[in-house]
Amino acid sequence: MFSKPWKIKDGILVGCGLILVGLLLQYLSGRIEWEIFAWPVNILSVVFLIIVSLVIHLLRSRFGFCGWISSLASAVPAIGFSLALTIVMGLTRQVPSQMPKAADPIGISQMLRFWPFVLCYTWMVLTLMTTVIRRISTFKWKKDIPFMLSHIGLILVIVCGTLGSADLLQLEMTVTEGKTESKAVSEVDRSLQDPGLSVFLKDFSIDEYPPKVYVVDRASRKIVNRAEFISAELVPSSQNLSGWEVTVEKALPFAAPAEALIRKDSISFEPWEGDGAVHALFVKARKDGISKDGWISPGSHEFEERVLDLDENFALKVPSPAPRRYSADMAVTSRKGERVEKTIAVNEPLKIDGWKVYLVDYDNERGRWSKIAVFELVRDPWIPFVYIGIFMLLAGAVCMLSLSGGRKTNGKS
């Protein structure tokens, strides 16, 4: 063991040692706090890794370890241990890194802050870097281009994806319609932050799915069978719900109760587009000679919910329709004077001054009449380098396939 030449079994022992050392560090010092690697510490760490790799390369002929770490005997166990820990991460429920601690006593539920995971990946990065440096000294264009693309690409993805996370900013900003907001709250510690952006919300709107009618329990108001419903997309429409033949005869997308037309236990609704207007459906239900009819509505912040009682156990109810799409018409101005006006929706961010502004929420109690919009502001200056690394990996794979195909063709000819 550990005698020249170092072999794969030595690499297995190194990996086991890193796991044990990592567990000890996890126990003594707790999880890794990536925040301490914020700029410029992260770029200095990258420079340090490059210098260490150069030193290892220069000492490869004098020390067996230095020659071994850039060899296949080091790469195989390094990849194996890193892959094994990655599989563990995929099989365990991961909690957000913003949480103050992991959900388990060991720390594997926050794998990116788990010492053994980081140590094994550092070993793999050193193996990749020293291998690249060694190959540069004997570089041959056709032979080494795929190798360089794939190895350097993998280094960029790992290093920039981890050290770069320290510079990741995720802020939450709530803006009222017709007003401008310039302060946001950190999603990590809920502290007030100044992102250098002023957000003016011109208009917030929601496009809803057609309302659906369900049979509910009268006492609990819970839906009896979610698979049974009538959609009010087409009116009139009929459906058998829990033995009742139910028909939606009228549908008003914007309505209000006409208080002057109260008759028995029912209220009539009239078209109205003011604040708090509700969906209103006129329904009829028949079963075993019994007939019921009336208006039902999900209610809003202005008007109460209306259901239609069928018997002593069941009633007809229309829940608030689910949002199909919600959007915000906004104008954003950066501290540098850049201004962008755009209507954004979920997963359609606005980009300005290195920030991505996502629409993530609204006032759920007011629904489509919400006067506020909640935005997530994300700034990740290292993400372009991660993308470059991914493209290099893809390019390396394409080059390998192209060159291998060329060699086969030449062999046949």
Tab-separated table of C-alpha atoms in Angstrom:
chain	number	residue	atom	x	y	z
A	1	MET	CA	0.000	0.000	0.000
A	2	PHE	CA	1.093	3.565	-0.826
A	3	SER	CA	4.285	2.399	-2.509
A	4	LYS	CA	5.322	3.203	-6.069
A	5	PRO	CA	3.470	2.844	-8.308
A	6	TRP	CA	0.272	3.938	-6.567
A	7	LYS	CA	-2.728	1.919	-7.727
A	8	ILE	CA	-6.523	2.017	-7.687
A	9	LYS	CA	-6.634	0.269	-4.312
A	10	ASP	CA	-4.612	3.160	-2.888
A	11	GLY	CA	-7.215	5.515	-4.330
A	12	ILE	CA	-9.964	3.568	-2.552
A	13	LEU	CA	-8.118	4.056	0.735
A	14	VAL	CA	-7.719	7.774	-0.019
A	15	GLY	CA	-11.455	8.034	-0.672
A	16	CYS	CA	-12.323	6.237	2.560
A	17	GLY	CA	-9.929	8.540	4.407
A	18	LEU	CA	-11.583	11.623	2.935
A	19	ILE	CA	-14.996	10.314	3.998
A	20	LEU	CA	-13.791	9.768	7.571
A	21	VAL	CA	-12.057	13.157	7.744
A	22	GLY	CA	-15.170	14.799	6.304
A	23	LEU	CA	-17.447	13.166	8.872
A	24	LEU	CA	-15.098	14.321	11.639
A	25	LEU	CA	-15.146	17.899	10.308
A	26	GLN	CA	-18.930	17.718	9.992
A	27	TYR	CA	-19.155	16.680	13.648
A	28	LEU	CA	-16.626	19.217	14.980
A	29	SER	CA	-17.338	22.313	12.878
A	30	GLY	CA	-20.753	21.668	11.386
A	31	ARG	CA	-21.762	22.017	7.739
A	32	ILE	CA	-19.795	24.010	5.166
A	33	GLU	CA	-20.898	27.633	5.056
A	34	TRP	CA	-20.409	28.596	1.407
A	35	GLU	CA	-21.144	32.232	2.279
A	36	ILE	CA	-17.530	32.669	3.461
A	37	PHE	CA	-16.436	31.999	-0.147
A	38	ALA	CA	-18.184	35.114	-1.477
A	39	TRP	CA	-16.236	37.373	-3.842
A	40	PRO	CA	-13.239	37.733	-3.863
A	41	VAL	CA	-12.562	34.632	-1.735
A	42	ASN	CA	-14.038	32.306	-4.381
A	43	ILE	CA	-11.821	33.578	-7.210
A	44	LEU	CA	-8.790	33.371	-4.882
A	45	SER	CA	-9.788	29.766	-4.128
A	46	VAL	CA	-9.834	29.002	-7.862
A	47	VAL	CA	-6.355	30.523	-8.237
A	48	PHE	CA	-5.186	28.477	-5.248
A	49	LEU	CA	-6.474	25.240	-6.818
A	50	ILE	CA	-4.666	26.053	-10.074
A	51	ILE	CA	-1.398	26.781	-8.202
A	52	VAL	CA	-1.672	23.546	-6.208
A	53	SER	CA	-2.269	21.626	-9.452
A	54	LEU	CA	0.802	23.233	-11.050
A	55	VAL	CA	2.953	22.375	-8.029
A	56	ILE	CA	1.718	18.777	-8.082
A	57	HIS	CA	2.518	18.586	-11.798
A	58	LEU	CA	6.055	19.943	-11.283
A	59	LEU	CA	6.724	17.461	-8.451
A	60	ARG	CA	5.244	14.436	-10.226
A	61	SER	CA	8.643	12.845	-10.884
A	62	ARG	CA	9.861	13.289	-7.291
A	63	PHE	CA	6.849	12.115	-5.312
A	64	GLY	CA	4.697	9.110	-6.108
A	65	PHE	CA	1.495	10.817	-4.950
A	66	CYS	CA	2.030	13.774	-7.297
A	67	GLY	CA	2.429	11.480	-10.274
A	68	TRP	CA	-0.463	9.268	-9.202
A	69	ILE	CA	-3.098	12.011	-8.756
A	70	SER	CA	-3.114	12.801	-12.489
A	71	SER	CA	-3.345	9.136	-13.458
A	72	LEU	CA	-6.228	6.788	-14.189
A	73	ALA	CA	-5.569	5.059	-10.853
A	74	SER	CA	-6.636	8.277	-9.103
A	75	ALA	CA	-9.385	9.306	-11.525
A	76	VAL	CA	-11.357	6.052	-11.257
A	77	PRO	CA	-11.797	6.028	-7.448
A	78	ALA	CA	-12.251	9.831	-7.358
A	79	ILE	CA	-15.129	9.590	-9.844
A	80	GLY	CA	-16.479	6.506	-8.062
A	81	PHE	CA	-16.671	8.136	-4.630
A	82	SER	CA	-18.110	11.376	-6.063
A	83	LEU	CA	-20.694	9.430	-8.049
A	84	ALA	CA	-21.662	7.343	-5.012
A	85	LEU	CA	-22.266	10.451	-2.904
A	86	THR	CA	-24.198	12.035	-5.772
A	87	ILE	CA	-26.448	8.954	-5.907
A	88	VAL	CA	-26.997	9.251	-2.142
A	89	MET	CA	-27.986	12.886	-2.684
A	90	GLY	CA	-30.465	11.818	-5.370
A	91	LEU	CA	-32.005	9.166	-3.129
A	92	THR	CA	-32.430	11.386	-0.054
A	93	ARG	CA	-34.781	14.306	0.409
A	94	GLN	CA	-32.707	17.464	0.153
A	95	VAL	CA	-33.697	20.548	2.137
A	96	PRO	CA	-32.892	24.066	0.871
A	97	SER	CA	-29.395	25.273	1.694
A	98	GLN	CA	-30.981	28.417	3.182
A	99	MET	CA	-32.300	26.280	6.037
A	100	PRO	CA	-30.182	26.757	9.182
A	101	LYS	CA	-29.445	23.039	9.456
A	102	ALA	CA	-29.958	19.705	7.732
A	103	ALA	CA	-33.050	17.586	8.312
A	104	ASP	CA	-30.953	14.611	9.497
A	105	PRO	CA	-28.253	14.299	12.197
A	106	ILE	CA	-25.486	13.384	9.715
A	107	GLY	CA	-25.999	16.165	7.158
A	108	ILE	CA	-26.718	14.264	3.934
A	109	SER	CA	-30.006	16.133	3.457
A	110	GLN	CA	-27.867	19.179	2.635
A	111	MET	CA	-25.318	17.343	0.522
A	112	LEU	CA	-23.781	20.463	-1.036
A	113	ARG	CA	-22.812	21.539	2.500
A	114	PHE	CA	-21.672	18.026	3.525
A	115	TRP	CA	-17.913	17.830	4.177
A	116	PRO	CA	-17.291	14.309	2.739
A	117	PHE	CA	-19.117	15.300	-0.473
A	118	VAL	CA	-17.055	18.480	-0.915
A	119	LEU	CA	-13.741	16.756	-0.103
A	120	CYS	CA	-14.351	13.983	-2.634
A	121	TYR	CA	-15.296	16.497	-5.317
A	122	THR	CA	-12.187	18.564	-4.490
A	123	TRP	CA	-10.106	15.427	-5.009
A	124	MET	CA	-11.784	14.865	-8.364
A	125	VAL	CA	-11.183	18.507	-9.391
A	126	LEU	CA	-7.472	18.246	-8.503
A	127	THR	CA	-7.279	15.047	-10.544
A	128	LEU	CA	-8.912	16.792	-13.504
A	129	MET	CA	-6.738	19.906	-13.232
A	130	THR	CA	-3.432	18.033	-12.949
A	131	THR	CA	-4.460	15.776	-15.827
A	132	VAL	CA	-5.253	18.798	-18.013
A	133	ILE	CA	-1.924	20.449	-17.140
A	134	ARG	CA	-0.050	17.241	-17.931
A	135	ARG	CA	-1.851	16.894	-21.272
A	136	ILE	CA	-1.130	20.566	-22.170
A	137	SER	CA	2.608	19.836	-22.006
A	138	THR	CA	2.207	17.247	-24.790
A	139	PHE	CA	-0.734	18.832	-26.590
A	140	LYS	CA	-1.726	17.486	-30.018
A	141	TRP	CA	-4.600	19.208	-31.810
A	142	LYS	CA	-6.693	16.384	-33.243
A	143	LYS	CA	-6.046	13.972	-30.408
A	144	ASP	CA	-6.429	16.321	-27.434
A	145	ILE	CA	-9.199	18.755	-28.404
A	146	PRO	CA	-12.081	16.455	-27.268
A	147	PHE	CA	-10.128	15.623	-24.106
A	148	MET	CA	-9.558	19.294	-23.246
A	149	LEU	CA	-13.140	20.310	-23.990
A	150	SER	CA	-14.661	17.616	-21.815
A	151	HIS	CA	-12.217	17.924	-18.909
A	152	ILE	CA	-12.116	21.730	-18.743
A	153	GLY	CA	-15.894	21.825	-19.179
A	154	LEU	CA	-16.375	19.489	-16.224
A	155	ILE	CA	-13.993	21.592	-14.101
A	156	LEU	CA	-15.985	24.744	-14.916
A	157	VAL	CA	-19.308	23.104	-14.039
A	158	ILE	CA	-18.072	21.770	-10.686
A	159	VAL	CA	-15.959	24.726	-9.545
A	160	CYS	CA	-18.222	27.554	-10.732
A	161	GLY	CA	-21.368	25.756	-9.621
A	162	THR	CA	-20.069	25.386	-6.040
A	163	LEU	CA	-17.807	28.363	-5.329
A	164	GLY	CA	-20.091	30.586	-7.390
A	165	SER	CA	-23.064	29.763	-5.145
A	166	ALA	CA	-21.571	32.087	-2.520
A	167	ASP	CA	-22.317	35.055	-4.798
A	168	LEU	CA	-25.859	33.905	-5.566
A	169	LEU	CA	-28.446	36.446	-4.411
A	170	GLN	CA	-32.142	35.562	-4.138
A	171	LEU	CA	-34.404	38.352	-2.989
A	172	GLU	CA	-38.169	38.689	-2.646
A	173	MET	CA	-39.943	41.938	-3.534
A	174	THR	CA	-43.630	42.724	-3.063
A	175	VAL	CA	-44.991	45.544	-5.229
A	176	THR	CA	-48.418	47.195	-5.094
A	177	GLU	CA	-50.207	48.039	-8.326
A	178	GLY	CA	-49.570	51.640	-9.344
A	179	LYS	CA	-46.584	52.022	-6.992
A	180	THR	CA	-42.787	51.740	-7.147
A	181	GLU	CA	-40.693	49.532	-4.870
A	182	SER	CA	-36.895	49.553	-4.473
A	183	LYS	CA	-36.347	47.350	-1.402
A	184	ALA	CA	-36.370	43.554	-1.244
A	185	VAL	CA	-36.072	40.879	1.426
A	186	SER	CA	-33.328	38.252	1.464
A	187	GLU	CA	-34.654	34.704	1.163
A	188	VAL	CA	-31.792	33.515	3.414
A	189	ASP	CA	-32.167	35.643	6.547
A	190	ARG	CA	-35.192	37.876	5.694
A	191	SER	CA	-33.031	40.993	5.993
A	192	LEU	CA	-33.917	44.125	4.019
A	193	GLN	CA	-31.729	44.569	0.918
A	194	ASP	CA	-31.230	47.196	-1.773
A	195	PRO	CA	-30.848	45.389	-5.125
A	196	GLY	CA	-30.271	48.617	-7.039
A	197	LEU	CA	-33.536	48.195	-8.952
A	198	SER	CA	-36.767	50.184	-8.847
A	199	VAL	CA	-39.838	48.180	-9.865
A	200	PHE	CA	-43.058	49.907	-10.917
A	201	LEU	CA	-46.115	47.637	-11.231
A	202	LYS	CA	-48.481	48.999	-13.875
A	203	ASP	CA	-50.992	46.149	-13.835
A	204	PHE	CA	-51.425	42.625	-12.498
A	205	SER	CA	-53.842	40.209	-14.156
A	206	ILE	CA	-54.885	36.568	-13.879
A	207	ASP	CA	-56.285	34.330	-16.608
A	208	GLU	CA	-58.325	31.578	-14.931
A	209	TYR	CA	-59.464	28.124	-15.968
A	210	PRO	CA	-63.238	27.692	-16.423
A	211	PRO	CA	-65.020	27.137	-13.069
A	212	LYS	CA	-65.984	23.586	-12.105
A	213	VAL	CA	-69.023	22.362	-10.184
A	214	TYR	CA	-68.581	19.614	-7.561
A	215	VAL	CA	-70.765	17.774	-5.078
A	216	VAL	CA	-69.595	18.515	-1.521
A	217	ASP	CA	-70.448	17.316	1.953
A	218	ARG	CA	-72.765	19.906	3.536
A	219	ALA	CA	-71.163	19.712	6.969
A	220	SER	CA	-67.484	19.844	6.032
A	221	ARG	CA	-67.808	21.481	2.561
A	222	LYS	CA	-65.234	18.944	1.319
A	223	ILE	CA	-65.502	17.616	-2.250
A	224	VAL	CA	-67.011	14.128	-2.347
A	225	ASN	CA	-65.289	12.944	-5.542
A	226	ARG	CA	-62.759	15.139	-7.362
A	227	ALA	CA	-63.068	12.975	-10.473
A	228	GLU	CA	-66.721	14.016	-10.842
A	229	PHE	CA	-67.343	17.611	-11.911
A	230	ILE	CA	-68.913	19.800	-14.584
A	231	SER	CA	-66.804	22.380	-16.355
A	232	ALA	CA	-68.563	25.633	-17.149
A	233	GLU	CA	-66.445	26.162	-20.250
A	234	LEU	CA	-69.474	25.327	-22.433
A	235	VAL	CA	-72.975	26.293	-21.300
A	236	PRO	CA	-75.391	24.624	-21.055
A	237	SER	CA	-73.664	21.378	-19.999
A	238	SER	CA	-74.858	18.388	-17.987
A	239	GLN	CA	-73.212	15.631	-15.962
A	240	ASN	CA	-74.250	12.957	-13.472
A	241	LEU	CA	-72.684	13.823	-10.116
A	242	SER	CA	-73.151	11.354	-7.255
A	243	GLY	CA	-76.490	10.220	-8.662
A	244	TRP	CA	-77.768	13.751	-9.375
A	245	GLU	CA	-78.300	14.918	-12.949
A	246	VAL	CA	-76.737	18.371	-12.771
A	247	THR	CA	-76.975	21.023	-15.509
A	248	VAL	CA	-75.138	24.329	-15.683
A	249	GLU	CA	-77.593	26.582	-17.531
A	250	LYS	CA	-75.983	30.008	-17.180
A	251	ALA	CA	-72.482	31.233	-16.439
A	252	LEU	CA	-71.465	34.808	-15.619
A	253	PRO	CA	-67.660	35.310	-15.433
A	254	PHE	CA	-68.047	38.688	-13.696
A	255	ALA	CA	-71.098	39.071	-11.511
A	256	ALA	CA	-72.496	40.314	-8.219
A	257	PRO	CA	-75.589	39.309	-6.229
A	258	ALA	CA	-78.673	41.408	-6.872
A	259	GLU	CA	-79.839	41.847	-3.277
A	260	ALA	CA	-83.252	43.166	-4.330
A	261	LEU	CA	-84.126	39.861	-6.018
A	262	ILE	CA	-83.869	37.546	-3.027
A	263	ARG	CA	-86.381	34.689	-3.257
A	264	LYS	CA	-86.585	31.795	-0.825
A	265	ASP	CA	-83.036	30.475	-0.198
A	266	SER	CA	-81.539	31.698	-3.451
A	267	ILE	CA	-79.986	34.896	-4.716
A	268	SER	CA	-79.974	36.114	-8.287
A	269	PHE	CA	-76.761	37.370	-9.843
A	270	GLU	CA	-76.296	40.085	-12.424
A	271	PRO	CA	-73.323	40.973	-14.645
A	272	TRP	CA	-70.940	43.357	-12.876
A	273	GLU	CA	-67.218	44.028	-13.390
A	274	GLY	CA	-66.372	45.974	-10.257
A	275	ASP	CA	-63.733	45.041	-7.694
A	276	GLY	CA	-64.542	41.634	-6.206
A	277	ALA	CA	-66.841	40.442	-9.011
A	278	VAL	CA	-67.319	36.675	-8.891
A	279	HIS	CA	-68.048	33.733	-11.168
A	280	ALA	CA	-71.768	32.925	-10.882
A	281	LEU	CA	-73.414	29.776	-12.248
A	282	PHE	CA	-77.110	28.972	-12.435
A	283	VAL	CA	-77.484	25.210	-11.954
A	284	LYS	CA	-80.306	22.678	-11.863
A	285	ALA	CA	-80.165	19.258	-10.205
A	286	ARG	CA	-82.643	16.367	-10.412
A	287	LYS	CA	-82.782	12.991	-8.670
A	288	ASP	CA	-85.672	10.600	-8.016
A	289	GLY	CA	-88.289	13.251	-8.801
A	290	ILE	CA	-86.601	15.863	-6.604
A	291	SER	CA	-85.587	19.084	-8.360
A	292	LYS	CA	-83.265	21.819	-7.113
A	293	ASP	CA	-82.067	24.983	-8.843
A	294	GLY	CA	-80.266	28.189	-7.966
A	295	TRP	CA	-77.150	30.301	-8.284
A	296	ILE	CA	-73.803	29.187	-6.895
A	297	SER	CA	-70.609	31.210	-6.575
A	298	PRO	CA	-67.113	30.743	-5.074
A	299	GLY	CA	-67.331	34.146	-3.412
A	300	SER	CA	-64.577	36.765	-3.139
A	301	HIS	CA	-63.215	39.334	-0.720
A	302	GLU	CA	-66.424	41.313	-1.337
A	303	PHE	CA	-69.119	38.614	-1.529
A	304	GLU	CA	-69.848	35.411	0.363
A	305	GLU	CA	-69.676	31.956	-1.171
A	306	ARG	CA	-72.975	30.513	-2.392
A	307	VAL	CA	-73.761	26.781	-2.560
A	308	LEU	CA	-76.931	24.922	-3.549
A	309	ASP	CA	-78.156	22.384	-0.998
A	310	LEU	CA	-79.306	19.133	-2.618
A	311	ASP	CA	-80.455	17.199	0.469
A	312	GLU	CA	-79.515	16.862	4.137
A	313	ASN	CA	-76.054	15.490	3.224
A	314	PHE	CA	-74.866	17.035	-0.032
A	315	ALA	CA	-74.648	20.360	-1.839
A	316	LEU	CA	-73.329	21.778	-5.107
A	317	LYS	CA	-70.277	24.021	-4.908
A	318	VAL	CA	-68.045	25.878	-7.356
A	319	PRO	CA	-64.513	26.446	-5.904
A	320	SER	CA	-62.466	29.445	-6.980
A	321	PRO	CA	-61.063	28.629	-10.445
A	322	ALA	CA	-57.357	27.798	-10.612
A	323	PRO	CA	-55.163	30.391	-12.333
A	324	ARG	CA	-54.210	29.398	-15.881
A	325	ARG	CA	-51.680	32.191	-16.195
A	326	TYR	CA	-50.884	35.312	-14.238
A	327	SER	CA	-48.825	38.220	-15.495
A	328	ALA	CA	-47.476	41.576	-14.443
A	329	ASP	CA	-47.066	44.622	-16.656
A	330	MET	CA	-44.075	46.380	-15.133
A	331	ALA	CA	-41.243	48.845	-15.629
A	332	VAL	CA	-37.844	48.247	-13.999
A	333	THR	CA	-35.101	50.847	-13.682
A	334	SER	CA	-31.556	50.015	-12.569
A	335	ARG	CA	-29.209	52.217	-10.584
A	336	LYS	CA	-27.196	52.713	-13.785
A	337	GLY	CA	-30.213	54.258	-15.495
A	338	GLU	CA	-31.148	51.250	-17.626
A	339	ARG	CA	-34.940	50.898	-18.001
A	340	VAL	CA	-36.926	47.909	-19.216
A	341	GLU	CA	-40.702	47.788	-19.679
A	342	LYS	CA	-42.180	44.339	-20.099
A	343	THR	CA	-45.132	42.110	-19.247
A	344	ILE	CA	-43.789	38.998	-17.526
A	345	ALA	CA	-45.421	35.746	-16.451
A	346	VAL	CA	-44.302	32.693	-14.510
A	347	ASN	CA	-41.020	31.328	-15.936
A	348	GLU	CA	-40.773	34.347	-18.247
A	349	PRO	CA	-38.321	36.576	-16.338
A	350	LEU	CA	-37.246	40.110	-17.067
A	351	LYS	CA	-33.462	40.557	-17.360
A	352	ILE	CA	-31.724	43.775	-16.337
A	353	ASP	CA	-28.271	44.713	-14.988
A	354	GLY	CA	-27.332	41.102	-14.191
A	355	TRP	CA	-30.629	40.395	-12.409
A	356	LYS	CA	-33.450	38.091	-13.415
A	357	VAL	CA	-36.853	39.221	-12.139
A	358	TYR	CA	-39.391	36.383	-11.803
A	359	LEU	CA	-43.108	36.692	-11.042
A	360	VAL	CA	-43.776	34.113	-8.309
A	361	ASP	CA	-46.919	34.994	-6.336
A	362	TYR	CA	-49.799	37.384	-5.630
A	363	ASP	CA	-52.485	38.073	-3.009
A	364	ASN	CA	-54.254	34.697	-2.953
A	365	GLU	CA	-57.140	35.978	-0.836
A	366	ARG	CA	-58.117	38.560	-3.478
A	367	GLY	CA	-57.346	36.187	-6.364
A	368	ARG	CA	-57.843	37.800	-9.764
A	369	TRP	CA	-58.476	41.097	-7.983
A	370	SER	CA	-55.036	41.068	-6.387
A	371	LYS	CA	-53.413	44.500	-6.265
A	372	ILE	CA	-49.968	43.173	-5.414
A	373	ALA	CA	-47.429	40.983	-7.158
A	374	VAL	CA	-44.528	39.117	-5.545
A	375	PHE	CA	-41.274	38.969	-7.486
A	376	GLU	CA	-38.115	36.933	-6.991
A	377	LEU	CA	-34.903	38.742	-7.914
A	378	VAL	CA	-32.019	36.395	-8.750
A	379	ARG	CA	-28.425	37.384	-9.406
A	380	ASP	CA	-25.881	34.635	-10.166
A	381	PRO	CA	-22.719	36.081	-11.776
A	382	TRP	CA	-21.076	32.648	-12.106
A	383	ILE	CA	-23.880	30.928	-14.000
A	384	PRO	CA	-22.538	31.947	-17.468
A	385	PHE	CA	-19.344	29.993	-16.735
A	386	VAL	CA	-21.415	26.957	-15.715
A	387	TYR	CA	-23.250	27.183	-19.054
A	388	ILE	CA	-19.915	27.494	-20.877
A	389	GLY	CA	-18.762	24.336	-19.093
A	390	ILE	CA	-21.901	22.458	-20.143
A	391	PHE	CA	-21.470	23.529	-23.777
A	392	MET	CA	-17.809	22.450	-23.651
A	393	LEU	CA	-18.857	19.025	-22.355
A	394	LEU	CA	-21.348	18.685	-25.201
A	395	ALA	CA	-18.773	19.882	-27.749
A	396	GLY	CA	-16.223	17.415	-26.378
A	397	ALA	CA	-18.692	14.551	-26.739
A	398	VAL	CA	-19.490	15.569	-30.331
A	399	CYS	CA	-15.781	15.785	-31.189
A	400	MET	CA	-15.137	12.341	-29.705
A	401	LEU	CA	-17.947	10.832	-31.767
A	402	SER	CA	-16.762	12.611	-34.927
A	403	LEU	CA	-13.152	11.537	-34.541
A	404	SER	CA	-14.050	7.953	-33.662
A	405	GLY	CA	-16.326	7.802	-36.712
A	406	GLY	CA	-13.539	9.123	-38.908
A	407	ARG	CA	-11.104	6.512	-37.642
A	408	LYS	CA	-13.578	3.696	-38.364
A	409	THR	CA	-14.132	4.996	-41.888
A	410	ASN	CA	-10.421	5.238	-42.527
A	411	GLY	CA	-9.910	1.724	-41.214
A	412	LYS	CA	-12.488	0.277	-43.610
A	413	SER	CA	-11.059	2.068	-46.618
